[in-house]
Short mmCIF file of C-alpha atoms in Angstrom, two decimals:
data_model
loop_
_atom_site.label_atom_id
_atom_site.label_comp_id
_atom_site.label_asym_id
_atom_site.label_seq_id
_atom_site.Cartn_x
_atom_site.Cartn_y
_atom_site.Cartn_z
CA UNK V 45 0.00 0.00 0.00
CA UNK V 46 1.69 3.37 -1.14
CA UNK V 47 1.22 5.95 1.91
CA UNK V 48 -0.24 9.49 0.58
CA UNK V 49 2.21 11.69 1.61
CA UNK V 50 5.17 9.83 0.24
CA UNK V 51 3.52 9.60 -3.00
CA UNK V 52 2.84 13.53 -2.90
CA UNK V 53 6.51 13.99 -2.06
CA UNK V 54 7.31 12.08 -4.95
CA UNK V 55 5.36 13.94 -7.35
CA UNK V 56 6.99 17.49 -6.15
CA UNK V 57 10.49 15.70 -6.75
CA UNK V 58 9.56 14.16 -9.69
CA UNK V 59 7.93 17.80 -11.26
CA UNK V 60 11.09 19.66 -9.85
CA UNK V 61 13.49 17.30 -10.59
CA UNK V 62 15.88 18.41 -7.65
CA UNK V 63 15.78 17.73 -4.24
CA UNK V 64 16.37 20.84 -3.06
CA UNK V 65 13.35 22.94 -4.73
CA UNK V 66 11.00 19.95 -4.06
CA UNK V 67 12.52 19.99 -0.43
CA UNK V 68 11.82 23.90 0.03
CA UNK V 69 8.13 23.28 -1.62
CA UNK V 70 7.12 21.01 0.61
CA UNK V 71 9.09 22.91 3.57
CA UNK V 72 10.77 19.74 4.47
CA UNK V 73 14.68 19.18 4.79
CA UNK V 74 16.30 17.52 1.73
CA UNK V 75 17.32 14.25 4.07
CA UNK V 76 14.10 14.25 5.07
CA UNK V 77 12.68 14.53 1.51
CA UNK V 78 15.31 12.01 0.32
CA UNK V 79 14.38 9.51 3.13
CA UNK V 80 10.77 9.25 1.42
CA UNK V 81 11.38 8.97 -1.61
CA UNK V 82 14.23 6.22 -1.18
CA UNK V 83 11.44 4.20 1.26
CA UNK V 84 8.62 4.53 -2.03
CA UNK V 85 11.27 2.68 -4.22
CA UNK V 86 12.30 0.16 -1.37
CA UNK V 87 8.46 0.28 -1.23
CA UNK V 88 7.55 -0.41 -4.52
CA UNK V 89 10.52 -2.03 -5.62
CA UNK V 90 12.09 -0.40 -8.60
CA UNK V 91 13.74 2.54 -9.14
CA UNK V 92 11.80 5.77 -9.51
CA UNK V 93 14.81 7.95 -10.89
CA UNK V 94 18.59 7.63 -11.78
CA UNK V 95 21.59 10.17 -11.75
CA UNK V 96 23.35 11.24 -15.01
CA UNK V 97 26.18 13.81 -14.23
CA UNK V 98 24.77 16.31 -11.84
CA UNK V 99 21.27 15.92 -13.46
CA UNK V 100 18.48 14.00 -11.82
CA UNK V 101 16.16 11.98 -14.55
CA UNK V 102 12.73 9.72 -13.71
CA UNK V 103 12.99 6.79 -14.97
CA UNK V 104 9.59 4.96 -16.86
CA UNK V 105 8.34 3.52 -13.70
CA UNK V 106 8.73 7.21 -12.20
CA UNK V 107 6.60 9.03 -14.37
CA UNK V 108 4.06 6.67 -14.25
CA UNK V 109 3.41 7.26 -10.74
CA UNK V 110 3.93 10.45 -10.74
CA UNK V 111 1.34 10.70 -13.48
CA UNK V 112 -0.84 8.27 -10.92
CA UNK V 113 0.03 10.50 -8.14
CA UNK V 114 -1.17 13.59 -9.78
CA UNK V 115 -4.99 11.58 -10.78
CA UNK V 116 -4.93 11.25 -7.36
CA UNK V 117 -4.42 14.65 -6.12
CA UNK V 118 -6.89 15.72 -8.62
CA UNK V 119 -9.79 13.06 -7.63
CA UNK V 120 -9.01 13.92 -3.98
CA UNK V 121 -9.25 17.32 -4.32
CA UNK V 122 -12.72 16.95 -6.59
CA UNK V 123 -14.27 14.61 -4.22
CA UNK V 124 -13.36 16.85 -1.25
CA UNK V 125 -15.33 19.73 -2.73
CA UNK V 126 -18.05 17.88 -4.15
CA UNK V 127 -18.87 16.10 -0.32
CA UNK V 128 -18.98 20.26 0.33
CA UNK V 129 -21.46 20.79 -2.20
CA UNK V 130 -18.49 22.67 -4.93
CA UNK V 131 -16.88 22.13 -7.68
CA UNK V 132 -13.11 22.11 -7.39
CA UNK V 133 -12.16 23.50 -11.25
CA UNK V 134 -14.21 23.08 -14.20
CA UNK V 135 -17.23 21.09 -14.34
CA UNK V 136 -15.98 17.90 -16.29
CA UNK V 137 -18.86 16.45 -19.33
CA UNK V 138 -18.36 13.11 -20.86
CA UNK V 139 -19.84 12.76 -24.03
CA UNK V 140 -19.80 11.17 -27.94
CA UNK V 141 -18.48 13.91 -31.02
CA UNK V 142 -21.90 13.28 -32.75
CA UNK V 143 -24.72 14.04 -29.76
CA UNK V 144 -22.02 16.97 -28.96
CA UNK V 145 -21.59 18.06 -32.50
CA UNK V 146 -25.40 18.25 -33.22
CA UNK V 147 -26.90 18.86 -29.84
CA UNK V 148 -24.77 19.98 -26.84
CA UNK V 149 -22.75 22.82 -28.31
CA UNK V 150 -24.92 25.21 -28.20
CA UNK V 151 -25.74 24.22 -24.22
CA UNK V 152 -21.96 24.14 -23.95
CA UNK V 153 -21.62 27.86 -25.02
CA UNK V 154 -24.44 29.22 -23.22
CA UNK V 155 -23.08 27.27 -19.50
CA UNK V 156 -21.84 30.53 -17.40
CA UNK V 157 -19.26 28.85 -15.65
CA UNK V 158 -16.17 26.62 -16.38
CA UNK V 159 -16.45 23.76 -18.60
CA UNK V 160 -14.07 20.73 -19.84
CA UNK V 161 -15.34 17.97 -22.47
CA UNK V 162 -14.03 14.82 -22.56
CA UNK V 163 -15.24 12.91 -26.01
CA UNK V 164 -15.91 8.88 -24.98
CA UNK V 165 -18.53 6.97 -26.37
CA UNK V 166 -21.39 5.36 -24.06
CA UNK V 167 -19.14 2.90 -21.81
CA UNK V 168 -16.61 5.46 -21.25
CA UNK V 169 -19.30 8.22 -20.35
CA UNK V 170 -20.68 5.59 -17.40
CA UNK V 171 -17.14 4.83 -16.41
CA UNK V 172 -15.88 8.32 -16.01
CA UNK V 173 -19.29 9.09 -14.01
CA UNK V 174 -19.23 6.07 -11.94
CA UNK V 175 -15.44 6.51 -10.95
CA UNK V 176 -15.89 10.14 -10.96
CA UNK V 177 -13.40 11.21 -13.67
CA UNK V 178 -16.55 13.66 -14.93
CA UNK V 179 -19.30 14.78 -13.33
CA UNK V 180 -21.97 14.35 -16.31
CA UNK V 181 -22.50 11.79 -19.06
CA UNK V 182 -24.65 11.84 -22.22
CA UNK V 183 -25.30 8.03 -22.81
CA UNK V 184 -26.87 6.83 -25.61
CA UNK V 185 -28.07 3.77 -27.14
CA UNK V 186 -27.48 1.67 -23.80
CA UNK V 187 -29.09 1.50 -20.82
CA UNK V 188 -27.29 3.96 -17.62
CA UNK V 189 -26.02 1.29 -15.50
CA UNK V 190 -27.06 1.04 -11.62
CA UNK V 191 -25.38 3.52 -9.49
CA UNK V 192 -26.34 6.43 -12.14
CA UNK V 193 -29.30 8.63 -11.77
CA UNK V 194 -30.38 9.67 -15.60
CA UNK V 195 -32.33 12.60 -16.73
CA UNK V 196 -33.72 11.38 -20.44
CA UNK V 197 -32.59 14.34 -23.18
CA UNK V 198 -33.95 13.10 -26.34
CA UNK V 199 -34.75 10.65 -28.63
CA UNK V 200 -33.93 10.12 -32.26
CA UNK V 201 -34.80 7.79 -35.34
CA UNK V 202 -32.52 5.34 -36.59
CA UNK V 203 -32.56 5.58 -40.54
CA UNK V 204 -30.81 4.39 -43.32
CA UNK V 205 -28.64 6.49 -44.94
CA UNK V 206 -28.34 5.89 -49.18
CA UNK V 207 -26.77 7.67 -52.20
CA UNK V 208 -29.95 9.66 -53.95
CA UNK V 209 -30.81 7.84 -56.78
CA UNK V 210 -30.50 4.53 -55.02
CA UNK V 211 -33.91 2.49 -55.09
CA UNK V 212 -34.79 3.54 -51.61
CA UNK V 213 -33.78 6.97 -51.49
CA UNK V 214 -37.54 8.35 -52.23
CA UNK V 215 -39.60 6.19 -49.76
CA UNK V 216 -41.43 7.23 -46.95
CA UNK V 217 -39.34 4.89 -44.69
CA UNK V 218 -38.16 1.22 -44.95
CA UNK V 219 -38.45 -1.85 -43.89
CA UNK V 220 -34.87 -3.92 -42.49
CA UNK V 221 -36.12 -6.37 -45.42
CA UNK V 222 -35.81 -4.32 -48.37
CA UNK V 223 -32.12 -4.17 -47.24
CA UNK V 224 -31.53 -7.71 -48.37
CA UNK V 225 -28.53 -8.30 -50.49
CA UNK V 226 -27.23 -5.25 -50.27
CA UNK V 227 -23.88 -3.61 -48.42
CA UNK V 228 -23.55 -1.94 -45.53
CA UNK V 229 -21.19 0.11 -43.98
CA UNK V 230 -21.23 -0.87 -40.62
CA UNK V 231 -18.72 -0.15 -37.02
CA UNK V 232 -16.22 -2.80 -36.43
CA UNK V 233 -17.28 -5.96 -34.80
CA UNK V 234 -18.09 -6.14 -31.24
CA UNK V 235 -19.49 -2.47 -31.52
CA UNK V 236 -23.02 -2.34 -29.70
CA UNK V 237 -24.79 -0.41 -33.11
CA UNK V 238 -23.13 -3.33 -34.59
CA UNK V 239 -24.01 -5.98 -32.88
CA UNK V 240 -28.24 -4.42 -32.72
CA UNK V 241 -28.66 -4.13 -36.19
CA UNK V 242 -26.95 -7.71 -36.96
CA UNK V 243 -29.54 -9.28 -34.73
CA UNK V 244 -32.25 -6.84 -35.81
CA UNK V 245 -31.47 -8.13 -39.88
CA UNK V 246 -31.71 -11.75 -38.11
CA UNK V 247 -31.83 -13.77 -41.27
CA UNK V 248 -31.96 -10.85 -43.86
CA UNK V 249 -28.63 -11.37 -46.10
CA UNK V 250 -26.33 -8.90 -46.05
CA UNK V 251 -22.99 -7.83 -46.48
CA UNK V 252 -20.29 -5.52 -45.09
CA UNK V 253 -19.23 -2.93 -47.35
CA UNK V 254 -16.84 -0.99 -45.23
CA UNK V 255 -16.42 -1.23 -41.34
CA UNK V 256 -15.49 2.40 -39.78
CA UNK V 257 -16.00 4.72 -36.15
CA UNK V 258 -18.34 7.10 -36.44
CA UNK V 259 -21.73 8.82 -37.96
CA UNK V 260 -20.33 11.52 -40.00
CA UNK V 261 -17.79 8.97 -41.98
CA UNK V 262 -20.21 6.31 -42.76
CA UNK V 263 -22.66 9.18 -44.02
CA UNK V 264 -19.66 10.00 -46.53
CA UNK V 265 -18.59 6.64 -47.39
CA UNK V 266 -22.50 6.27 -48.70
CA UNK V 267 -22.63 9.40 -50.36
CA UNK V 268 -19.04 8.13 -52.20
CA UNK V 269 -21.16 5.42 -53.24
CA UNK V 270 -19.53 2.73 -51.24
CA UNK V 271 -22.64 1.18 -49.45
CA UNK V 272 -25.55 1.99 -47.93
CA UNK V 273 -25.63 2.75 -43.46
CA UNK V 274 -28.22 2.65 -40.93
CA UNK V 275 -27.07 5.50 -39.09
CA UNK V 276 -28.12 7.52 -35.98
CA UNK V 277 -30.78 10.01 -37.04
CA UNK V 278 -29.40 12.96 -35.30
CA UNK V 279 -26.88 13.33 -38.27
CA UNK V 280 -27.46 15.59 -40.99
CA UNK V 281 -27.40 13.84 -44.41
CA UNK V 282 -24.31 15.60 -46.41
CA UNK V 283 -24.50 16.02 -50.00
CA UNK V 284 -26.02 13.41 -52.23
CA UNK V 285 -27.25 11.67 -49.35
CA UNK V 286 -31.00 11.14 -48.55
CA UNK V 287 -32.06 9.55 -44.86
CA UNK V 288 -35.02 7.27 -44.59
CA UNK V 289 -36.73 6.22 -40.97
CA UNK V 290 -36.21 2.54 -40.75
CA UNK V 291 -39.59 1.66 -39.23
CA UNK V 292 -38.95 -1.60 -37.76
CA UNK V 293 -35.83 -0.41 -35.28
CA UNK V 294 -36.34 1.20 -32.17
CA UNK V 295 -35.40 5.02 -31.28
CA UNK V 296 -32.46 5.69 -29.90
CA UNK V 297 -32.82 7.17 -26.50
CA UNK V 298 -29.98 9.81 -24.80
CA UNK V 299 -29.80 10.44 -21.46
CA UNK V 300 -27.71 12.81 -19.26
CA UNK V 301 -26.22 11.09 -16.01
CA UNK V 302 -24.81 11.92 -13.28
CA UNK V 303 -23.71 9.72 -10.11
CA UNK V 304 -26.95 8.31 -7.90
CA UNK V 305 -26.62 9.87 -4.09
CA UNK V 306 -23.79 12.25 -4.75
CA UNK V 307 -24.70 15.73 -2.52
CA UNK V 308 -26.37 17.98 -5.59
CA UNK V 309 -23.51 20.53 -6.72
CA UNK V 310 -25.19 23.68 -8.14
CA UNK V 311 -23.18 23.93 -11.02
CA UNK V 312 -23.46 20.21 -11.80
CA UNK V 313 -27.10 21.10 -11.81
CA UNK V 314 -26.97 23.76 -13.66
CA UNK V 315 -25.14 22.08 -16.77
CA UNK V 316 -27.23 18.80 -16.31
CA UNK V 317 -31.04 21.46 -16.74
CA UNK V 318 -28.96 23.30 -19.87
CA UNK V 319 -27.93 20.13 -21.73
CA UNK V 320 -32.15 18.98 -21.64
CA UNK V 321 -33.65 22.30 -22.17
CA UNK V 322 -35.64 21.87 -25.78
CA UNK V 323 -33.29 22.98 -28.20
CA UNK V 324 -34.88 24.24 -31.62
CA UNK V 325 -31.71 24.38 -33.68
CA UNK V 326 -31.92 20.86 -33.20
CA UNK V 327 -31.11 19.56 -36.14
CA UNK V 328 -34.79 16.38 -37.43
CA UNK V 329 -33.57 13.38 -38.75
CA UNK V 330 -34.91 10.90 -41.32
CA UNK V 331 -35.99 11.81 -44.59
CA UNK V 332 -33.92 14.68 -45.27
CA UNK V 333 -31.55 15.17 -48.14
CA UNK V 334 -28.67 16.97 -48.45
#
């Protein structure tokens, strides 16, 4: 077990690189400071820096825990002032590039007080919640998992996206049968829009045309002509595109979250009643073209 204070000593060495300016930071004698950061490597069993010449240099294993040791001080500190009912810095959102491109900037810019976005798909939104590396979450797609409390911001179609001119492009909206045969450009395997609409096609046959992240490149790998996508309806259809509601696959439901039983922080608040306030530059999927 790696005591606190020797691994906050050990983060002042390992930013000042010198004994005696970490020493007169800390306002402890240089023996003193040298004596606890000797006892962490005895502790831990490596060693956490070397000498070259007169200059002092961390070795790997160094600035990995000083890199830990910092996460530390910065959770500490954060979960300090949240039990207080604050925010210690910026209030920290976790959410995916498409539900931020096309529905939380403008509740981004309008939030009066500091801000920092993290970009992380559903999981990662939970995890950095739950472990309290943000303080909000826009999850979408997948049920919040238990130790969340969600507020639900919006729900969107899922349509398929096709080149116009394609035999689709001018229907009213579509069936997952008429997609027989054809070839779709899909997320990699394992992904959880991948993995619906596979068991959602059940025995329809189809095939993979291209397998990429994200809404905005699959939208322009169809309009290239490269396949066809079922795609999150929040995305505008570029170009050449047209979007049609697939009728026979669910909506796709976003919440915000934010950790169940925390002590309410104002400005957590605050961001959490922007982010779900009706937006009308929000941009209607399904059917459009571009």
């Amino acid at each position: 077990m790696i005591r606190s204070d020797r691994l906050a000593h050990f983060v002042a060495f390992a930013e000042e690189r010198s004994f005696t300016r970490a020493a007169r930071r800390l306002h402890l004698s240089q023996p003193a400071l040298h004596l606890q950061i000797r006892q962490l490597a005895d502790e831990i069993g490596v060693p956490l820096y070397v000498r070259e010449g007169r200059a002092l240099r961390i070795t790997p294993a160094g600035e990995r825990l000083c890199a830990f040791g910092r996460e530390v001080a910065d959770r500490t500190e954060r979960l300090v002032a949240e039990l207080r009912g604050e925010v210690a810095g910026p209030v920290i959102l976790c959410a995916g590039e498409a539900i931020t491109r096309y529905r939380l900037v403008a509740a981004i810019r309008a939030h009066p007080e500091p801000l920092r976005l993290v970009i992380g798909d559903a999981e990662q939104a939970m995890a950095h919640v739950a472990d309290g590396r943000a303080h909000v979450g826009v999850v979408g797609a997948v049920p919040p998992r238990a130790g969340l409390r969600a507020t639900p911001l919006l729900e969107v179609p899922q349509v398929l996206a096709v080149p116009e001119g394609h035999r689709l492009a001018g229907a009213p909206s579509v069936a997952l049968a008429a997609l027989a045969g054809e070839a779709l450009v899909v997320p990699p395997p394992g992904r959880p829009h991948r993995e619906a609409l596979a068991r959602a096609l059940g025995s329809t046959p189809w095939q993979v045309a291209l397998e990429v992240h994200g809404w905005d490149l699959m939208l322009q790998l169809v309009a290239a002509g490269l396949g066809l996508a079922v795609v999150n309806g929040i995305v505008p259809a570029p170009a050449g595109v047209a979007l049609v509601p697939v009728r026979d696959l669910p909506p796709v439901r976003y919440d915000v979250v934010v950790r169940a039983g925390a002590p309410p922080i104002p400005a957590v608040e605050r961001l959490v009643a922007g982010l779900v306030a009706p937006r009308e530059d929000f941009p209607k999927g399904g059917g459009g073209r571009g």
